[in-house]
Coordinates of N, CA, C and O in Angstrom, one line a residue:
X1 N -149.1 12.5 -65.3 CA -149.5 11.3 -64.7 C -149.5 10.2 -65.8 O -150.2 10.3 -66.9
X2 N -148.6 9.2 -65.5 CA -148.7 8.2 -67.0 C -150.1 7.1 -66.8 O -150.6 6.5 -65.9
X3 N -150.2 7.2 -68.0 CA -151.8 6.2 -68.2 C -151.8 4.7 -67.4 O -150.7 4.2 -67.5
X4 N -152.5 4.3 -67.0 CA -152.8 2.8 -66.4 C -153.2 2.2 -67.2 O -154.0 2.7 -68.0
X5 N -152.7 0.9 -67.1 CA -152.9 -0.4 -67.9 C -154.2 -1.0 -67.3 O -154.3 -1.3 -66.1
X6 N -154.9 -1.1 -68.1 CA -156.5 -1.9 -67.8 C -156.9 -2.7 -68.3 O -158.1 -3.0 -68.6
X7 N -155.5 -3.3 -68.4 CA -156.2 -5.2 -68.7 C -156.9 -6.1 -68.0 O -156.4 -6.8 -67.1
X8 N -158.0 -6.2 -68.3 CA -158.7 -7.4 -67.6 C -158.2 -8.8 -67.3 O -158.7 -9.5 -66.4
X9 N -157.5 -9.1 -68.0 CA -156.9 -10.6 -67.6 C -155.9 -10.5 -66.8 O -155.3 -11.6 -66.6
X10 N -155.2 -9.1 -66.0 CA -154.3 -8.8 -65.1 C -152.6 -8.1 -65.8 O -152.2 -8.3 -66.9
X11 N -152.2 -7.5 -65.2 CA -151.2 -7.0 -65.1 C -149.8 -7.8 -64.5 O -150.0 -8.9 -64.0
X12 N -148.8 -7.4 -64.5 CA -147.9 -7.8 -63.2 C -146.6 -7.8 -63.7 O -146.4 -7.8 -64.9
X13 N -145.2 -7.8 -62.4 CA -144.2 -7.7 -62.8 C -143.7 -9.0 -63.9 O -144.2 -10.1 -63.8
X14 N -142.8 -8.9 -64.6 CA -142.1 -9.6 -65.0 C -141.1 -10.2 -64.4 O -140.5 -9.4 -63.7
X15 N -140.6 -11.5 -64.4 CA -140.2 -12.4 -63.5 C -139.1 -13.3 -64.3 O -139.6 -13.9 -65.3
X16 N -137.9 -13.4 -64.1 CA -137.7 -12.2 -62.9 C -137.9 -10.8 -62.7 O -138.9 -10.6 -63.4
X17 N -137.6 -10.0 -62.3 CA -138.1 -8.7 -62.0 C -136.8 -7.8 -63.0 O -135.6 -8.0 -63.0
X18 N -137.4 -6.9 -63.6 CA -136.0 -6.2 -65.0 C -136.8 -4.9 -64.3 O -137.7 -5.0 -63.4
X19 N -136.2 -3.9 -64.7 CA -136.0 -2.6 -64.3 C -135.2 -1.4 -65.7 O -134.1 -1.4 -66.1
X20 N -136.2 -0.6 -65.9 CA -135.8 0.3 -67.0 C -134.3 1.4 -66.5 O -134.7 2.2 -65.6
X21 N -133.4 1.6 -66.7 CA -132.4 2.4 -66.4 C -132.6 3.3 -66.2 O -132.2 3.9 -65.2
X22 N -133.6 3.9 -67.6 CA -133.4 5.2 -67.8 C -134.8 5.9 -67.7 O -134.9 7.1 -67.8
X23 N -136.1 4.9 -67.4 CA -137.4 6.2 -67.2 C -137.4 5.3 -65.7 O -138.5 5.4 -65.1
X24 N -136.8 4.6 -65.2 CA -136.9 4.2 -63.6 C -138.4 3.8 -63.7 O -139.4 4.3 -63.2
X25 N -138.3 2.6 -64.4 CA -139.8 1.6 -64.6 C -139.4 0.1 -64.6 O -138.3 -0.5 -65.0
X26 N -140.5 -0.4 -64.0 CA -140.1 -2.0 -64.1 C -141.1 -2.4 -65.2 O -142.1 -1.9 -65.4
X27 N -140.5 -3.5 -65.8 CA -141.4 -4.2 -67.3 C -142.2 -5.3 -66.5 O -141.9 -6.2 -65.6
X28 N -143.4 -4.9 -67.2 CA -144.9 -5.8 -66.7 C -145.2 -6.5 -68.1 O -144.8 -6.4 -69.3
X29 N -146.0 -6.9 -67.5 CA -146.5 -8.4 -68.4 C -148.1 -8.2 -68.1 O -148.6 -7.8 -67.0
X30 N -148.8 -8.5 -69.2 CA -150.0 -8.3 -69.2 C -151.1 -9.5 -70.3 O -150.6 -10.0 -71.3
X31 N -151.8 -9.6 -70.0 CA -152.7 -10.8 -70.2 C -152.1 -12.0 -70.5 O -151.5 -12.6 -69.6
X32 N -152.1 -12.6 -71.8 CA -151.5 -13.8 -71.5 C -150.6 -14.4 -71.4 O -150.5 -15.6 -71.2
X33 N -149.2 -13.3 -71.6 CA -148.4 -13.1 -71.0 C -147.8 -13.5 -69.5 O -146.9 -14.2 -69.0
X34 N -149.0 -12.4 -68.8 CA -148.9 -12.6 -67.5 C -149.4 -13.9 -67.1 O -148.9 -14.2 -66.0
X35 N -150.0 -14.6 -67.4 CA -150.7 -15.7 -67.1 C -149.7 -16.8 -67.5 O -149.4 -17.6 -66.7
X36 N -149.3 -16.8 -68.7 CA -147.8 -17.6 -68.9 C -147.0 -17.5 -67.5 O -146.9 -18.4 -66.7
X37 N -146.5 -16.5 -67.5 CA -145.4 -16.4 -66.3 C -145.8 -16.7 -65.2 O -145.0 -17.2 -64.5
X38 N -147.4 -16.5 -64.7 CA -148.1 -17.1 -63.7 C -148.0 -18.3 -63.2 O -148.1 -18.6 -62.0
X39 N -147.8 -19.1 -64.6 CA -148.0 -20.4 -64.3 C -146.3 -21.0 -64.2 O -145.8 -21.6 -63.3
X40 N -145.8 -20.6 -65.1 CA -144.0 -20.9 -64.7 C -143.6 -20.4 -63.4 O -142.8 -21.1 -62.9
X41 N -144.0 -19.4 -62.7 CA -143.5 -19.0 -61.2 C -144.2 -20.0 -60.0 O -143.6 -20.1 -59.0
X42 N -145.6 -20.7 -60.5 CA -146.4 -21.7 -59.7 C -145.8 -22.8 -59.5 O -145.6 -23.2 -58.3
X43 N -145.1 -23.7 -60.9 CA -144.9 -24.7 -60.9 C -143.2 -24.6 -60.6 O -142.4 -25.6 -60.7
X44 N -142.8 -23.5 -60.1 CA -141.5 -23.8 -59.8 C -140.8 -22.9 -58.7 O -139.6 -22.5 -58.4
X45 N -142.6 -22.8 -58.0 CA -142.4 -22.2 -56.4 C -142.6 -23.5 -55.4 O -143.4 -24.3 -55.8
X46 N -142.1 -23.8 -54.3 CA -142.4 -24.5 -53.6 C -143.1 -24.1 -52.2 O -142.8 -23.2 -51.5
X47 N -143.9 -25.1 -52.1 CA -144.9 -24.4 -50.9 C -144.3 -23.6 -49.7 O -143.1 -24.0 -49.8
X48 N -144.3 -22.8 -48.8 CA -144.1 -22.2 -47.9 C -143.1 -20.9 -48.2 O -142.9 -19.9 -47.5
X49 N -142.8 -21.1 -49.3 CA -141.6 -20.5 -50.0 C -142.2 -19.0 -49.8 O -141.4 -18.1 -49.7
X50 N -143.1 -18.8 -49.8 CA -143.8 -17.1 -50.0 C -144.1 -17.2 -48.8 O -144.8 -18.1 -48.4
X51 N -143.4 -16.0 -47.6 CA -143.9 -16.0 -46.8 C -145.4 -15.8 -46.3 O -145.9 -16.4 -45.4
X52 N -146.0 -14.9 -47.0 CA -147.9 -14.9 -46.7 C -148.9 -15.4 -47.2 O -150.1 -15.4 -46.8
X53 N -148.3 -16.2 -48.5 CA -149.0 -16.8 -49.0 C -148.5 -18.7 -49.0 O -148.5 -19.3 -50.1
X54 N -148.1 -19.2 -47.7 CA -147.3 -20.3 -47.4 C -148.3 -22.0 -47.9 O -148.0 -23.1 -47.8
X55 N -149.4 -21.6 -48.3 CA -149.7 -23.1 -49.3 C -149.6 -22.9 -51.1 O -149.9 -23.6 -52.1
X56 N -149.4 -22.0 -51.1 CA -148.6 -21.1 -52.3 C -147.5 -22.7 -53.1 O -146.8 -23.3 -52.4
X57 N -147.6 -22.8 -54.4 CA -146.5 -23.3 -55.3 C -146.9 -24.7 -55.3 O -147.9 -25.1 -54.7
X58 N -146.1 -25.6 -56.0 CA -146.6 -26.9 -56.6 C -145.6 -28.3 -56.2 O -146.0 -29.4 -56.4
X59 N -144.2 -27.9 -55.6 CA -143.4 -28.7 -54.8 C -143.2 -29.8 -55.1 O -143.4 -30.7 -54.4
X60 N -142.8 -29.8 -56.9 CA -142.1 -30.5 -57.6 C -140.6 -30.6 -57.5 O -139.9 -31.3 -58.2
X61 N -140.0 -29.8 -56.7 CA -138.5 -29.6 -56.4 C -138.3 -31.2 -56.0 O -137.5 -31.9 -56.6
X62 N -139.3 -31.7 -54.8 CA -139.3 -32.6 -54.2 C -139.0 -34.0 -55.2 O -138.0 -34.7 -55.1
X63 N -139.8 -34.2 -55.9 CA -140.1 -35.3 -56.5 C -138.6 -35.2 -57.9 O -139.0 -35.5 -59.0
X64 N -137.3 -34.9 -57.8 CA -136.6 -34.8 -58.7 C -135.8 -36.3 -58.8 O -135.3 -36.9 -59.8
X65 N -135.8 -36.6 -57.5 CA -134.8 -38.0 -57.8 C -135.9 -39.2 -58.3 O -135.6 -40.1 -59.1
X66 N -136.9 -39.1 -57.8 CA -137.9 -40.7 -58.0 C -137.9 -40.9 -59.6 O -137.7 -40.4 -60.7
X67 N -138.4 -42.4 -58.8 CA -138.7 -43.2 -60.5 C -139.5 -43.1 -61.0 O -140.6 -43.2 -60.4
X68 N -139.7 -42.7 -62.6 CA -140.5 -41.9 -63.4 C -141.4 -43.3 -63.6 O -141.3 -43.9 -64.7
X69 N -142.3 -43.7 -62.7 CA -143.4 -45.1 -63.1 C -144.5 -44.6 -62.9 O -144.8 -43.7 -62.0
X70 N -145.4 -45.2 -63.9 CA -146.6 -44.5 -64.2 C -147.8 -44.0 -63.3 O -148.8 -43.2 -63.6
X71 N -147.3 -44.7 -61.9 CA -148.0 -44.2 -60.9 C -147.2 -42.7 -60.4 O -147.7 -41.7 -59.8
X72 N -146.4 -42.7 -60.7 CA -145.3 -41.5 -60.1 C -146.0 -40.3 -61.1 O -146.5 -39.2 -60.6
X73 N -146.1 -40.6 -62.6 CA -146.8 -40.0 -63.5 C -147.8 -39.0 -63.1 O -147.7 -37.8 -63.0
X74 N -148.8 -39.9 -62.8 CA -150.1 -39.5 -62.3 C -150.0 -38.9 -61.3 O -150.8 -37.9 -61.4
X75 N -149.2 -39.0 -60.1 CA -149.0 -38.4 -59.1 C -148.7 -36.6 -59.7 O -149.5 -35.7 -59.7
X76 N -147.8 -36.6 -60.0 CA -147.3 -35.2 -60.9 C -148.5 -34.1 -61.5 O -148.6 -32.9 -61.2
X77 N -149.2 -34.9 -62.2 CA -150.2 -34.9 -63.1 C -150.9 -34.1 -61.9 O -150.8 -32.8 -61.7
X78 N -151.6 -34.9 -61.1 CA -152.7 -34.6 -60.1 C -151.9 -33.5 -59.6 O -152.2 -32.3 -59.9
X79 N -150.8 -33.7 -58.7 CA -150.1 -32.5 -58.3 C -150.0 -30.9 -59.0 O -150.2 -29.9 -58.3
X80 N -149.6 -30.8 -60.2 CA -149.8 -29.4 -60.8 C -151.5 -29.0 -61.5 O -151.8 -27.9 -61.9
X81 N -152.2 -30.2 -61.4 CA -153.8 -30.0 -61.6 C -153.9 -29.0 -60.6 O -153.6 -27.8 -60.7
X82 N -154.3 -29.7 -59.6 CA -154.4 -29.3 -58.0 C -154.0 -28.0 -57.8 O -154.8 -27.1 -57.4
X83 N -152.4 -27.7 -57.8 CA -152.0 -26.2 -57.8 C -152.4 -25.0 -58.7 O -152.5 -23.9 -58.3
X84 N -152.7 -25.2 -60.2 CA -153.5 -24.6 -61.2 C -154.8 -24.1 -60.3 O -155.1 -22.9 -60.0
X85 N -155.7 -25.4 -59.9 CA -157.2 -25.0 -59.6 C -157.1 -24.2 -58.4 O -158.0 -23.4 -58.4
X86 N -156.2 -24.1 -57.5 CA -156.1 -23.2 -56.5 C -155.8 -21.9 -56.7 O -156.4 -21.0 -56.0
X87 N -155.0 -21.7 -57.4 CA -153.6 -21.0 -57.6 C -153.9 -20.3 -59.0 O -154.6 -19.4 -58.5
X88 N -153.9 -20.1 -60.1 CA -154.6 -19.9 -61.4 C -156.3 -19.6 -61.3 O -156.8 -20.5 -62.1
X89 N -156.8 -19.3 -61.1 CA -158.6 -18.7 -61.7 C -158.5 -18.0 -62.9 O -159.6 -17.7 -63.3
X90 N -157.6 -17.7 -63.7 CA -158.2 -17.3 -64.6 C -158.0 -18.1 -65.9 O -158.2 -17.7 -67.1
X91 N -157.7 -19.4 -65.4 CA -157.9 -20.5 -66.6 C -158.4 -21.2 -66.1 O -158.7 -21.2 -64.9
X92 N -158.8 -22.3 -67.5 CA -159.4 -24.0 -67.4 C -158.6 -24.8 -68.2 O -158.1 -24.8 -69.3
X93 N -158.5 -25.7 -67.0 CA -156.9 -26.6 -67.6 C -157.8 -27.5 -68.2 O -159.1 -27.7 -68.0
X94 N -157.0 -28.1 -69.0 CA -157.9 -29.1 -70.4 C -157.2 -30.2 -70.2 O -157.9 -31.2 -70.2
X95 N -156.0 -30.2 -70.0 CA -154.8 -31.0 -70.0 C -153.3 -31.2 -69.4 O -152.4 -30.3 -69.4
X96 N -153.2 -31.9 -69.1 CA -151.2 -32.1 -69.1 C -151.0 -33.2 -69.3 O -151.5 -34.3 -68.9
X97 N -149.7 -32.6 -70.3 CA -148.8 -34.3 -70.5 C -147.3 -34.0 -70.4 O -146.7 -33.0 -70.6
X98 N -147.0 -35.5 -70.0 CA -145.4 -35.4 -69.5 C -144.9 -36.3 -70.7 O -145.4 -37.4 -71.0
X99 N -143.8 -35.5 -71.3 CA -143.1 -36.2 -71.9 C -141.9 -36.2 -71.5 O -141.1 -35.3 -71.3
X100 N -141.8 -37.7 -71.4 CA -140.2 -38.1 -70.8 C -139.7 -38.8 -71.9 O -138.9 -39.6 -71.3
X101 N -139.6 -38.9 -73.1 CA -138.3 -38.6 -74.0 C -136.9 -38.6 -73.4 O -136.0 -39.4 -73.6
X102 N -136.9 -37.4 -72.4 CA -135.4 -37.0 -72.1 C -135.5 -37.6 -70.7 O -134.9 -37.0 -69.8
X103 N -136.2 -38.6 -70.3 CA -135.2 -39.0 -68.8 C -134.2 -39.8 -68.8 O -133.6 -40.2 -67.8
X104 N -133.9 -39.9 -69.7 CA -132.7 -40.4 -69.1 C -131.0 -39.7 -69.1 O -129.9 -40.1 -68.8
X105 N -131.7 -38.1 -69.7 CA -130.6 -37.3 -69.5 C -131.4 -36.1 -68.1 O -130.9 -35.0 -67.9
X106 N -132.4 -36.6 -67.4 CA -132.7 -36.0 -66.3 C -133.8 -35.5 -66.9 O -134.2 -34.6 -66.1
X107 N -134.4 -35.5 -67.6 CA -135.5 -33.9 -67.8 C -136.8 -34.7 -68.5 O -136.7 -35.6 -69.3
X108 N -138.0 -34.0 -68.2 CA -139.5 -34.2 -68.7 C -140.0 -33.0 -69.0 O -139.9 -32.1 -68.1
X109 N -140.7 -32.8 -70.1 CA -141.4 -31.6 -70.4 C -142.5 -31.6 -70.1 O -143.2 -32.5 -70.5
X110 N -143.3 -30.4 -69.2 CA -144.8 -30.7 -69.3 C -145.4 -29.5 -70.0 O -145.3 -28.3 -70.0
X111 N -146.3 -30.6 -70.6 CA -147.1 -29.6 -71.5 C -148.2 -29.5 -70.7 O -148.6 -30.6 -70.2
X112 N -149.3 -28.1 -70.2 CA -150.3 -27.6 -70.3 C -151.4 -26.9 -71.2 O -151.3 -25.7 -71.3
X113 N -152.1 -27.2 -71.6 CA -153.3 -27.1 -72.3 C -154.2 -26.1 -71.6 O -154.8 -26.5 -70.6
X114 N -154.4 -25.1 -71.9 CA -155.4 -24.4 -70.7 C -156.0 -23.2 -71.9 O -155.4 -22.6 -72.8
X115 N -157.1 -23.1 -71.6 CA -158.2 -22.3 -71.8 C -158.4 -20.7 -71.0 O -158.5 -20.7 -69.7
X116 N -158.4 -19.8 -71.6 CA -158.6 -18.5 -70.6 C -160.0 -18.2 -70.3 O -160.9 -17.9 -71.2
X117 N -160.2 -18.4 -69.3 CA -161.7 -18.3 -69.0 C -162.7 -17.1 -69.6 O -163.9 -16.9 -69.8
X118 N -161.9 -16.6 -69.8 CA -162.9 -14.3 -70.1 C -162.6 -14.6 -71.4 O -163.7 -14.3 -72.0
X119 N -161.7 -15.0 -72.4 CA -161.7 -14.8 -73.7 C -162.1 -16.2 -74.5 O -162.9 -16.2 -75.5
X120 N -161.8 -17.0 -74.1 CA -162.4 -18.6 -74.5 C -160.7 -18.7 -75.8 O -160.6 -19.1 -76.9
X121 N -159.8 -18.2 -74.9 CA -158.8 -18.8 -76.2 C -158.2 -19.7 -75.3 O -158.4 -19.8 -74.1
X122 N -157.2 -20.7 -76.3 CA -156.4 -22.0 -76.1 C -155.4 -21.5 -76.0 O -155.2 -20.4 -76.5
X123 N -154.4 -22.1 -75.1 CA -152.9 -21.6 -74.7 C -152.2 -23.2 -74.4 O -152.7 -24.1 -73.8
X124 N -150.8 -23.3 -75.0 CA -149.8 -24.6 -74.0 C -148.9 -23.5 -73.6 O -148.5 -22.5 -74.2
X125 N -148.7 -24.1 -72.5 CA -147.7 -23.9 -71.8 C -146.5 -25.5 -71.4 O -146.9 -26.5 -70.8
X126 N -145.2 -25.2 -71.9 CA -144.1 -26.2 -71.9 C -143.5 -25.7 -70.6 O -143.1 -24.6 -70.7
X127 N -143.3 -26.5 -69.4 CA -142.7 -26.8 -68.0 C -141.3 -26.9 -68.4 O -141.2 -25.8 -67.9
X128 N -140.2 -27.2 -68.8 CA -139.1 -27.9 -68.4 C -138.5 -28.3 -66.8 O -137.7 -27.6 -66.2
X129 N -139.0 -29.7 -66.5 CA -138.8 -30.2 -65.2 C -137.3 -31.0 -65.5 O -137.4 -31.9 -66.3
X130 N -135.8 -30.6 -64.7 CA -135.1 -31.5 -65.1 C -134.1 -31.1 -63.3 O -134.2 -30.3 -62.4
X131 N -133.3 -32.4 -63.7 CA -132.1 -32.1 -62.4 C -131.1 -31.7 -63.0 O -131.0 -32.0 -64.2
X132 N -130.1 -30.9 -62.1 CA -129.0 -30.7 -62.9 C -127.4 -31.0 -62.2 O -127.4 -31.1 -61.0
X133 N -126.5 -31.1 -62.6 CA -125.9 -31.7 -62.0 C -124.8 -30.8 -61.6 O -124.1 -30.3 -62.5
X134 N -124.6 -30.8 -60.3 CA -123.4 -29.9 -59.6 C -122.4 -29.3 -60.5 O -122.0 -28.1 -60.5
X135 N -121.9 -30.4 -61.5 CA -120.8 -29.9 -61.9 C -120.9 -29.3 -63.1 O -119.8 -28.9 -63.7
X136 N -122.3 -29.1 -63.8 CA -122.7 -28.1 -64.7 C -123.2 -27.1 -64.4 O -123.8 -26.6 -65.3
X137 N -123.2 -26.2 -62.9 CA -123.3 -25.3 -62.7 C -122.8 -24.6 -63.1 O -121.6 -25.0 -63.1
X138 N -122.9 -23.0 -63.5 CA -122.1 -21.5 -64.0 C -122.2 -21.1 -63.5 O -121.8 -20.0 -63.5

């Protein structure tokens, strides 16, 4: 019987989902790790998208074409707060900031600032929110 992982700050697949060939295992991610990927799969799930869990994700897909004005800012801001406080319990967000530098080649970076509640450590987490354009698809 192989030993169980008993991390307190959680377990979980890796995302996308990888698969070992040869002992027929999927690779997991564990503490803050997992909580990283936590938050990258949140901010770039859109709501209903999970069927059982349908107020599930943060539905920034949406907001890709608008004008980056500082009310739009704030809007964003509040929007991935909001899905963290729902969605995430095992941090305390301290912060986000959007740096738009790159809009005008499409893209804003968001930084997260977040605290792990059980260990009291500091973590960022970097979003890359951008559009991309048809004809640079592969």
């Amino acid at each position: 019987m192989e030993k169980m992982n008993r991390s307190f700050l959680g377990t979980g697949w890796s995302f996308p989902p990888q698969f070992d060939n040869v002992g027929a295992k999927t690779d997991m991610l564990s503490d803050e790790a997992d909580i990283q990927s936590s938050l990258e799969i949140l901010l770039s799930t859109k709501r209903g998208e999970r069927v059982m869990r349908s107020d599930y994700g943060c539905d920034l897909h949406e907001l890709v074409f608008e004008p980056l004005t500082t009310t739009f800012k704030t809007y964003i801001i509040d929007l991935i707060r909001t899905s963290i406080l729902y969605h995430e319990p095992r941090i305390e967000l301290e912060k986000i900031e959007l740096n738009d530098t790159g809009e005008l080649e499409g893209r804003i970076l968001i930084t997260v600032s977040y605290k792990v509640r059980a260990t009291n450590s500091r973590f960022n987490f970097v979003f890359p929110f951008y559009k991309t354009e048809g004809t640079e698809l592969k």
